[in-house]
mmCIF file of C-alpha atoms in Angstrom:
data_model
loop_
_atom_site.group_PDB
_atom_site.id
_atom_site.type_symbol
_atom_site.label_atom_id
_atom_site.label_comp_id
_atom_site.label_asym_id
_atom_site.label_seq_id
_atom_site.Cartn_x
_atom_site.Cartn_y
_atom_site.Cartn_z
ATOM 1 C CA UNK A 1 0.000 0.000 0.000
ATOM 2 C CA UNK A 2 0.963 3.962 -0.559
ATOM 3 C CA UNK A 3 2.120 6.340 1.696
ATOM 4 C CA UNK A 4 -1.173 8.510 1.038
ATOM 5 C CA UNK A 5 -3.176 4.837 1.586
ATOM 6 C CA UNK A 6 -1.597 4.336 4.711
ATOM 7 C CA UNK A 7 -2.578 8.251 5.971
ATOM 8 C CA UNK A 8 -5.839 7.955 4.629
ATOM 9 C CA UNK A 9 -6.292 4.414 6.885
ATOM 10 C CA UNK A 10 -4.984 6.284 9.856
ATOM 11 C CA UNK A 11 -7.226 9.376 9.678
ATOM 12 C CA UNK A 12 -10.249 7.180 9.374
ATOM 13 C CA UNK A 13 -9.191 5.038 12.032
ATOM 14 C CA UNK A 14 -8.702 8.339 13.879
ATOM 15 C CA UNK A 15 -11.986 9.394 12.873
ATOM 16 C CA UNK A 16 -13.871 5.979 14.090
ATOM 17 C CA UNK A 17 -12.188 6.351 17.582
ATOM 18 C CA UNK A 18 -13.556 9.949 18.117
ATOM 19 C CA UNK A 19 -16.859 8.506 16.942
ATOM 20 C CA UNK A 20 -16.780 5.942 19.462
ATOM 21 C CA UNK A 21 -16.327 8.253 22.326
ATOM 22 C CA UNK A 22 -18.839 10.806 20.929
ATOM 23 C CA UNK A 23 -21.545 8.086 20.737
ATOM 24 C CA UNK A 24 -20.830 6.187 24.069
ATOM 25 C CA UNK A 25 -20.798 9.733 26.106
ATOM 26 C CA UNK A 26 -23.833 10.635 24.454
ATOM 27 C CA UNK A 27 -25.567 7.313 25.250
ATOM 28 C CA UNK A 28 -23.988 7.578 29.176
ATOM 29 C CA UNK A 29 -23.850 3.675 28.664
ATOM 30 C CA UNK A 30 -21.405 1.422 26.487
ATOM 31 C CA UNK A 31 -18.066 -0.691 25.534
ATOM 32 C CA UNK A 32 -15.763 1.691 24.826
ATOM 33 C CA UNK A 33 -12.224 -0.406 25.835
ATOM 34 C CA UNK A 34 -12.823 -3.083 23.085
ATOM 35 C CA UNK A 35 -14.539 -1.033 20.671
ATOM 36 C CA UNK A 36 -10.697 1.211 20.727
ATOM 37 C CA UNK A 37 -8.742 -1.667 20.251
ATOM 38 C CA UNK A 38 -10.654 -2.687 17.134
ATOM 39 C CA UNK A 39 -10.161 -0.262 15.332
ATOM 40 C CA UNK A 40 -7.573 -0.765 12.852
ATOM 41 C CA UNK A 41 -8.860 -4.175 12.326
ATOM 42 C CA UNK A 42 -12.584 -2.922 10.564
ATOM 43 C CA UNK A 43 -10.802 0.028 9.169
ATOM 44 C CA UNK A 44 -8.404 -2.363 7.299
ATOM 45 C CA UNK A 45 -12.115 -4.514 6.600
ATOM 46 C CA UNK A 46 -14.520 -1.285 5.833
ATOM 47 C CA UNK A 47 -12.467 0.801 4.066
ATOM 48 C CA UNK A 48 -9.805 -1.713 1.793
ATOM 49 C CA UNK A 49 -10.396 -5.007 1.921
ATOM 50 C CA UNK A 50 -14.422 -5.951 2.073
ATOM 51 C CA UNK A 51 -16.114 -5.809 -1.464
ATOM 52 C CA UNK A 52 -19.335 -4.710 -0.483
ATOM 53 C CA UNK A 53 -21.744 -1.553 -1.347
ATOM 54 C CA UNK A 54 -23.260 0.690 0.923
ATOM 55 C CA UNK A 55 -25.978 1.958 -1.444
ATOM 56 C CA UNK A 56 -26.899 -1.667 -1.799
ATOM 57 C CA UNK A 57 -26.204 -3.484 1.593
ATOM 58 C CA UNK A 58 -28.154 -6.101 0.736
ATOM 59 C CA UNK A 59 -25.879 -7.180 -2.598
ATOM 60 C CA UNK A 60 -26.103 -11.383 -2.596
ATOM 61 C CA UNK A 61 -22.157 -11.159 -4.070
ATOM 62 C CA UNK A 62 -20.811 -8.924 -1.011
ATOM 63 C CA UNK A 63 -18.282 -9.833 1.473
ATOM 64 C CA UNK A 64 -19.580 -10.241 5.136
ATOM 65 C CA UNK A 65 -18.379 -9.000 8.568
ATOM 66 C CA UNK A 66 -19.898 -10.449 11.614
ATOM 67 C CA UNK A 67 -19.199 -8.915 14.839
ATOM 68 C CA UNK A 68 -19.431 -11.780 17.442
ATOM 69 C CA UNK A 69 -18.219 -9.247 20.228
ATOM 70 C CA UNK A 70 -21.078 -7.704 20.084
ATOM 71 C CA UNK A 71 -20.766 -5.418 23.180
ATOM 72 C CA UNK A 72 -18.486 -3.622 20.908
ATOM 73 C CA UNK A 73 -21.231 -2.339 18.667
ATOM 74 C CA UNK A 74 -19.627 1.103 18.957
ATOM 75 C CA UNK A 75 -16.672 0.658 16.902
ATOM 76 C CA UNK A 76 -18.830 -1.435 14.584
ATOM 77 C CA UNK A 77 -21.471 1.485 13.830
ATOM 78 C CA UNK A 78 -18.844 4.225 13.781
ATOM 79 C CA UNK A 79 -17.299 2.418 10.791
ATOM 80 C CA UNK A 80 -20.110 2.008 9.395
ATOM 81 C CA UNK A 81 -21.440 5.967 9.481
ATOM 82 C CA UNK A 82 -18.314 6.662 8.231
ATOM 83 C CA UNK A 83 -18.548 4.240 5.183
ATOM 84 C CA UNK A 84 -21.822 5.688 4.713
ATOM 85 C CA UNK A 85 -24.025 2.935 5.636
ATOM 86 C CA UNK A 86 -26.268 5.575 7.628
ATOM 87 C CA UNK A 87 -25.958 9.150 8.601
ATOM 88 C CA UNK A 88 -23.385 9.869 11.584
ATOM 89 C CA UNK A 89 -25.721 11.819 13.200
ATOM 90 C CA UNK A 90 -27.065 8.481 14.072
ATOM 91 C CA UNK A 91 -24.439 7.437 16.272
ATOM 92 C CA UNK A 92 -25.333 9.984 18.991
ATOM 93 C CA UNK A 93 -28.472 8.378 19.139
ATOM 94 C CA UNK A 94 -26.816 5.279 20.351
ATOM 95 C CA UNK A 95 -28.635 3.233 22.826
ATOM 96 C CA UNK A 96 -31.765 5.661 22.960
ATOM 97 C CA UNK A 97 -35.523 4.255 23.370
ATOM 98 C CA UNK A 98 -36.265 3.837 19.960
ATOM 99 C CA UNK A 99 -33.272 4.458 18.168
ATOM 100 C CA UNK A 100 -31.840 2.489 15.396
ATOM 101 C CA UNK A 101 -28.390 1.803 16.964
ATOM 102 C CA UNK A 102 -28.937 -0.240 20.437
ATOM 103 C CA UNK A 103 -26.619 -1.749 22.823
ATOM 104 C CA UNK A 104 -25.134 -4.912 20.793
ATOM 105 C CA UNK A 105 -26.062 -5.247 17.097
ATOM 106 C CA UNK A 106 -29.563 -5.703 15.172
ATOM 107 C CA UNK A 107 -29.493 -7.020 11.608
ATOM 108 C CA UNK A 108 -32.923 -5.825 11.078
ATOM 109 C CA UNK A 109 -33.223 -2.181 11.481
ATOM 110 C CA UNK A 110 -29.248 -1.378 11.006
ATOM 111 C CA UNK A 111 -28.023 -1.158 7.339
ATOM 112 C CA UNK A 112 -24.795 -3.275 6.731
ATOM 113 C CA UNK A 113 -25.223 -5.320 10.230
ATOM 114 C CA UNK A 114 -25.285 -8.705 9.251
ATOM 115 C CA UNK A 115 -26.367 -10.580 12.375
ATOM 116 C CA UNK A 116 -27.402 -9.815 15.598
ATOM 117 C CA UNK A 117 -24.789 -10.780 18.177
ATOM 118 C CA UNK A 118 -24.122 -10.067 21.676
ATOM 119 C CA UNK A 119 -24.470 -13.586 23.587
ATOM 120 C CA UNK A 120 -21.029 -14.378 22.878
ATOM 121 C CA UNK A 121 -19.916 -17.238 20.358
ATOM 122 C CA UNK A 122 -23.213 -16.587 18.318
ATOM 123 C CA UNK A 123 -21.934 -14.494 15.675
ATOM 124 C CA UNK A 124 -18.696 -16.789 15.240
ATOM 125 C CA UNK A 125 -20.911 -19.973 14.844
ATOM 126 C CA UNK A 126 -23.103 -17.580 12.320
ATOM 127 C CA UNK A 127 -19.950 -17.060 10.493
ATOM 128 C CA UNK A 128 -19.283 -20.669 10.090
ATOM 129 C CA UNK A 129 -23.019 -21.025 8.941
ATOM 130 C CA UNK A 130 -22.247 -18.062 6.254
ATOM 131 C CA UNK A 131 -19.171 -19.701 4.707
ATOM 132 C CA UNK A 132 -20.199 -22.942 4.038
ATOM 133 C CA UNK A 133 -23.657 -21.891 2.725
ATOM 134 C CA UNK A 134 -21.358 -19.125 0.346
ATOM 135 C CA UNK A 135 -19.248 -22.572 -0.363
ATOM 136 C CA UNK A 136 -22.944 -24.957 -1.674
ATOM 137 C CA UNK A 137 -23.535 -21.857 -3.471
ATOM 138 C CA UNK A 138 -20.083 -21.539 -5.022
ATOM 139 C CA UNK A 139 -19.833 -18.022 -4.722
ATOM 140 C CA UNK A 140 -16.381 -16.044 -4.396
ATOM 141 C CA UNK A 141 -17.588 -13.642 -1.602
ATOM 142 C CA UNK A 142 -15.412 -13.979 1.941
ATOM 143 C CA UNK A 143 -16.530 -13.734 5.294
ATOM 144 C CA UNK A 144 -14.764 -12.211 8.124
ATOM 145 C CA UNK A 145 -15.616 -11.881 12.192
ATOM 146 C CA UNK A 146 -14.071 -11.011 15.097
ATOM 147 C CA UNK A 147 -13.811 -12.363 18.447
ATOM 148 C CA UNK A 148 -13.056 -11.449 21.624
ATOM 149 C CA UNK A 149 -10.336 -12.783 23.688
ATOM 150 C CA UNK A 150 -12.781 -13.377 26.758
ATOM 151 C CA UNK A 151 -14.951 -14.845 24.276
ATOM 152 C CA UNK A 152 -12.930 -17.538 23.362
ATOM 153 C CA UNK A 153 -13.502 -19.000 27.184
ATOM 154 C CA UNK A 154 -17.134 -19.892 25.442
ATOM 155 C CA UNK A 155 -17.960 -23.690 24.605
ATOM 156 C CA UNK A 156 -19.950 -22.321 21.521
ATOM 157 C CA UNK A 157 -16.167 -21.311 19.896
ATOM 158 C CA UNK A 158 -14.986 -23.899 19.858
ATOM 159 C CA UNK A 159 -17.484 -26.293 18.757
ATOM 160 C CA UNK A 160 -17.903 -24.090 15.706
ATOM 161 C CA UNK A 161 -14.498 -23.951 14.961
ATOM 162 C CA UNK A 162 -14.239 -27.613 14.787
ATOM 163 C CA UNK A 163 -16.510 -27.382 11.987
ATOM 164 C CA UNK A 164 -15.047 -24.683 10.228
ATOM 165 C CA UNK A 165 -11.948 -26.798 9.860
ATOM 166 C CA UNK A 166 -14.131 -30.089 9.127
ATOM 167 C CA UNK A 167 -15.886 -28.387 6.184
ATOM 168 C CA UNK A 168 -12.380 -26.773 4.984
ATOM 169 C CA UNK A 169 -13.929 -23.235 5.311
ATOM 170 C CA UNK A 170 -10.391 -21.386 3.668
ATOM 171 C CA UNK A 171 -13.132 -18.747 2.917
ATOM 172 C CA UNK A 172 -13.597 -17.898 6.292
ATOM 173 C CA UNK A 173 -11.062 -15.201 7.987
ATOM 174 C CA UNK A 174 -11.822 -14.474 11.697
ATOM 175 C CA UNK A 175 -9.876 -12.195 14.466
ATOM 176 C CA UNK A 176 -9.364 -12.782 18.248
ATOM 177 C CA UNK A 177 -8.759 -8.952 19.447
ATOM 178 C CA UNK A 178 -6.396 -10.433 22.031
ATOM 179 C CA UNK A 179 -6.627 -7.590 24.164
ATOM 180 C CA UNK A 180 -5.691 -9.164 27.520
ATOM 181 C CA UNK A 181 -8.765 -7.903 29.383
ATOM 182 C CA UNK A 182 -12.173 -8.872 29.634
ATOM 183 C CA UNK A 183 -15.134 -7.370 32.441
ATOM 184 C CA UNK A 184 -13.908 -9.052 35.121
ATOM 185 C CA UNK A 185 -10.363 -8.689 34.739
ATOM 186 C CA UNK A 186 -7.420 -9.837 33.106
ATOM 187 C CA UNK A 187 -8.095 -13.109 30.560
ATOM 188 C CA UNK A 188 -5.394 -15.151 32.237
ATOM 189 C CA UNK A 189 -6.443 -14.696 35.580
ATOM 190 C CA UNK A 190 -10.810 -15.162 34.839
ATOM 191 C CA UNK A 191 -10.048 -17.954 32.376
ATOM 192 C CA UNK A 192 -6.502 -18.173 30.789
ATOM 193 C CA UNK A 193 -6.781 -19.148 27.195
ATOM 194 C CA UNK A 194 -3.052 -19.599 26.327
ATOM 195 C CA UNK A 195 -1.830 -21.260 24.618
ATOM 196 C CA UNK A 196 -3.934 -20.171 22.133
ATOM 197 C CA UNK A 197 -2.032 -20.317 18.849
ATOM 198 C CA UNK A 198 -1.567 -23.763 19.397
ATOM 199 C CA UNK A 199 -5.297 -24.211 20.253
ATOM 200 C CA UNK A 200 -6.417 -22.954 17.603
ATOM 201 C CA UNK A 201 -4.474 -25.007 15.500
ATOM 202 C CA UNK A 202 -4.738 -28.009 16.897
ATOM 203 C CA UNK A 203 -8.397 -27.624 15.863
ATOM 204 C CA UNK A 204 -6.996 -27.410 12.167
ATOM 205 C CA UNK A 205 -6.955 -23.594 11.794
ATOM 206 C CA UNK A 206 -4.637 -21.668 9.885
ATOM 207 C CA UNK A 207 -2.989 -19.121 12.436
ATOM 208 C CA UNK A 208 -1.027 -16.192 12.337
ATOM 209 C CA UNK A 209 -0.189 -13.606 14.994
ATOM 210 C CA UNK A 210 -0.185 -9.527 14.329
ATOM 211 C CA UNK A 211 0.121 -6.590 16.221
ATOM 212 C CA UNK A 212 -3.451 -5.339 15.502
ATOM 213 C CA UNK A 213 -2.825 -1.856 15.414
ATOM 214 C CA UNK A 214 -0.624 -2.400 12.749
ATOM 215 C CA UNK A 215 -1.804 -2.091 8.990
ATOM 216 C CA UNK A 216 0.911 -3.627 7.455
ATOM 217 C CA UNK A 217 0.815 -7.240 9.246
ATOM 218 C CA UNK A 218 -2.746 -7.087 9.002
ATOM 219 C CA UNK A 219 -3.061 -6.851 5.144
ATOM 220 C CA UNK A 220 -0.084 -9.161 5.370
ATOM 221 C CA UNK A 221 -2.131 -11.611 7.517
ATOM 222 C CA UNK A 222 -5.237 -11.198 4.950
ATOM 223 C CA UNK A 223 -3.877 -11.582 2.007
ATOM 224 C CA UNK A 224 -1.917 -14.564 3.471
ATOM 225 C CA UNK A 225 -5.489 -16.246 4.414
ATOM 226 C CA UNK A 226 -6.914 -15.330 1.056
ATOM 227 C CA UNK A 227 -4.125 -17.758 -0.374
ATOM 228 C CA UNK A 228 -4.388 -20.140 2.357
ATOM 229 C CA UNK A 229 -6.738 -23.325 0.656
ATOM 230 C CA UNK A 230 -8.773 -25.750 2.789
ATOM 231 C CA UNK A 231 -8.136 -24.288 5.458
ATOM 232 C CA UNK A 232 -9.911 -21.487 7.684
ATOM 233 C CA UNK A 233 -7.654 -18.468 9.208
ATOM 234 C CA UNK A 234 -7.662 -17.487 12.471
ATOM 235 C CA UNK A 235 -5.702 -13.850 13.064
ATOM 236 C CA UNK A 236 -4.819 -13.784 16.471
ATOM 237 C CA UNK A 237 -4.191 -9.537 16.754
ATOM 238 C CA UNK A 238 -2.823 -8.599 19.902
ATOM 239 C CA UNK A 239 -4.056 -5.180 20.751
ATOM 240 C CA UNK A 240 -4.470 -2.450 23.589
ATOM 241 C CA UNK A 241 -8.176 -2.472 25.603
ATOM 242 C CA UNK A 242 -8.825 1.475 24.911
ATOM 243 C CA UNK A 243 -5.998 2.661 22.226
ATOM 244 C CA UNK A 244 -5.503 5.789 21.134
ATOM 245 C CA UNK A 245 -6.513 7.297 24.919
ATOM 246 C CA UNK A 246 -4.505 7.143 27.115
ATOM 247 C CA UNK A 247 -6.403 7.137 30.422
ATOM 248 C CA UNK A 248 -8.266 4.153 28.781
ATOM 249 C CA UNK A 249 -5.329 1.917 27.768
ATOM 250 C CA UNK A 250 -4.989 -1.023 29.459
ATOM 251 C CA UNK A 251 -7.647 -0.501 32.195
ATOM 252 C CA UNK A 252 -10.227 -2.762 32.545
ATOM 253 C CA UNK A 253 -12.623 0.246 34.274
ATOM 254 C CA UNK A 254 -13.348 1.177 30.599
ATOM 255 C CA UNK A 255 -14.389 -2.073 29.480
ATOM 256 C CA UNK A 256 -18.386 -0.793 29.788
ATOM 257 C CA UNK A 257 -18.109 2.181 31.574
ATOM 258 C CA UNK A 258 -19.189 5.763 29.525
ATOM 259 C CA UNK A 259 -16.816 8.987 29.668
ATOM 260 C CA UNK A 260 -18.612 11.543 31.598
ATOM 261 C CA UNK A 261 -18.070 14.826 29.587
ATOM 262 C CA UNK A 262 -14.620 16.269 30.951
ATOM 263 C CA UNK A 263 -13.517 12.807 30.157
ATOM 264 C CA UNK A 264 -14.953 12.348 26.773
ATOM 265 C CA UNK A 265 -13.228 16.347 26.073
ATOM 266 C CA UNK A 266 -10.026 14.952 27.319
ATOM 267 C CA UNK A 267 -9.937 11.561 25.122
ATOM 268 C CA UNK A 268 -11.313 13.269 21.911
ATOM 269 C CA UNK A 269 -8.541 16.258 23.124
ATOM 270 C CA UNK A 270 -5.921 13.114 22.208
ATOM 271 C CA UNK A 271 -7.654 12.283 19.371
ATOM 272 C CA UNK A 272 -7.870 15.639 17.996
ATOM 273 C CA UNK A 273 -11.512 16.308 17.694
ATOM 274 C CA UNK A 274 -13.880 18.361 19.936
ATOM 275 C CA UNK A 275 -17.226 17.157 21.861
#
């Protein structure tokens, strides 16, 4: 990629992180820790990568991106609004009575959503569901989703990844936003999930490891799963709970806890934008 591409990626991502704490003060509820250390990951997907059509989000030939952290809705909708799925002004609405953007995602009533997640391991066995029926229908498209690292602790996971592998899904490219942290703490002190490279393959995944935040490794990482065959990919990113503010980084407090407004000035201070 360019120079300019690479700038472009980084405003937006820039961009998507003031919109996340913009709509989570305005909602005085949310996920703002994991919806920050997403970010680079559905910029790369939004704005590069994903073939897909925001004038039509319902094209049968488009590439899919399932959330399965769904508590993370903000970072999800922010890219979204700025894609132009919906109007931005939207996103202050977040998690009002009657609003189109609630708490964890709603394929219904939200243009580009493609599943309704939130009870963890969900979306990732909807994934597995999307890639096989894309393979019986022998079309091209891909289908991506991210997981949490506190998500992986789920039975559901891995059940569906066991059939991801079975079924030789190698159209199927999914995330872990290895974060470290998770509501009650840190992951390897709730539930520790390590090793989980070697988990993962041992269930007959393709792995590779990234920093997240990182847009080289990750269009590295995806263009190595594109060419990887009969197998599915698992990108294990290893990110920072709240990047890109730094009273947010690494603290677990801001895993669903809302800036109150001298906060929310401060963070969007960093990020250079305004309340």
């Amino acid at each position: 990629m360019t120079k300019v591409g690479h700038e472009r990626l980084k405003e937006t991502a820039l961009e998507i992180r003031r919109s996340i704490i913009r709509s989570v003060h305005a909602a005085g509820s949310g996920h703002p820790g994991g919806s920050l250390s997403a970010v680079e990951i559905l910029t790369a997907l939004y704005f590069e990568k994903m073939q897909i059509d925001p004038a039509n989000p319902k094209w049968e030939d488009r590439d899919r991106f399932i959330l399965s952290k769904g508590h993370a809705a903000p970072v999800l909708y922010a890219a979204l609004a700025e894609r132009g799925f919906f109007p931005k002004e939207e996103l202050l609405k977040l998690r009002h009575v009657g609003a189109m953007l609630q708490g964890h995602p709603e394929m219904k009533g939200t243009p580009g959503v493609e599943m309704s997640t939130g009870s963890l391991g969900q979306g990732f066995s909807t994934s597995i569901g999307m890639a096989l029926g894309a393979k019986l229908d022998q079309r091209s498209n891909r289908i991506y989703v991210l997981l949490g690292d506190g998500e992986v602790q789920e039975g559901i996971v891995w059940e569906a990844a066991m059939a991801a592998a079975h079924y030789k899904l190698d159209n199927l490219t999914a995330f872990m936003d290895y974060n470290g942290l998770q509501i009650d703490g840190n992951t390897d002190e709730v539930m520790n999930i390590d090793p989980v490279t070697d988990k993962w393959k041992s269930f007959g995944w393709n792995v590779l490891v990234i920093d997240g935040h990182d847009f080289d490794q990750i269009f590295d990482a995806l263009e190595k799963a594109e060419n990887t065959k009969n197998q599915p990919t698992m990108i294990i990113a290893k990110t920072v709970k709240g990047k890109g503010v730094s009273f947010m980084e690494n603290q677990v407090s801001w895993h669903g806890n809302a800036p109150k407004k001298e906060e929310a000035e401060k963070a969007l201070e960093e990020l250079g934008g305004v309340l």
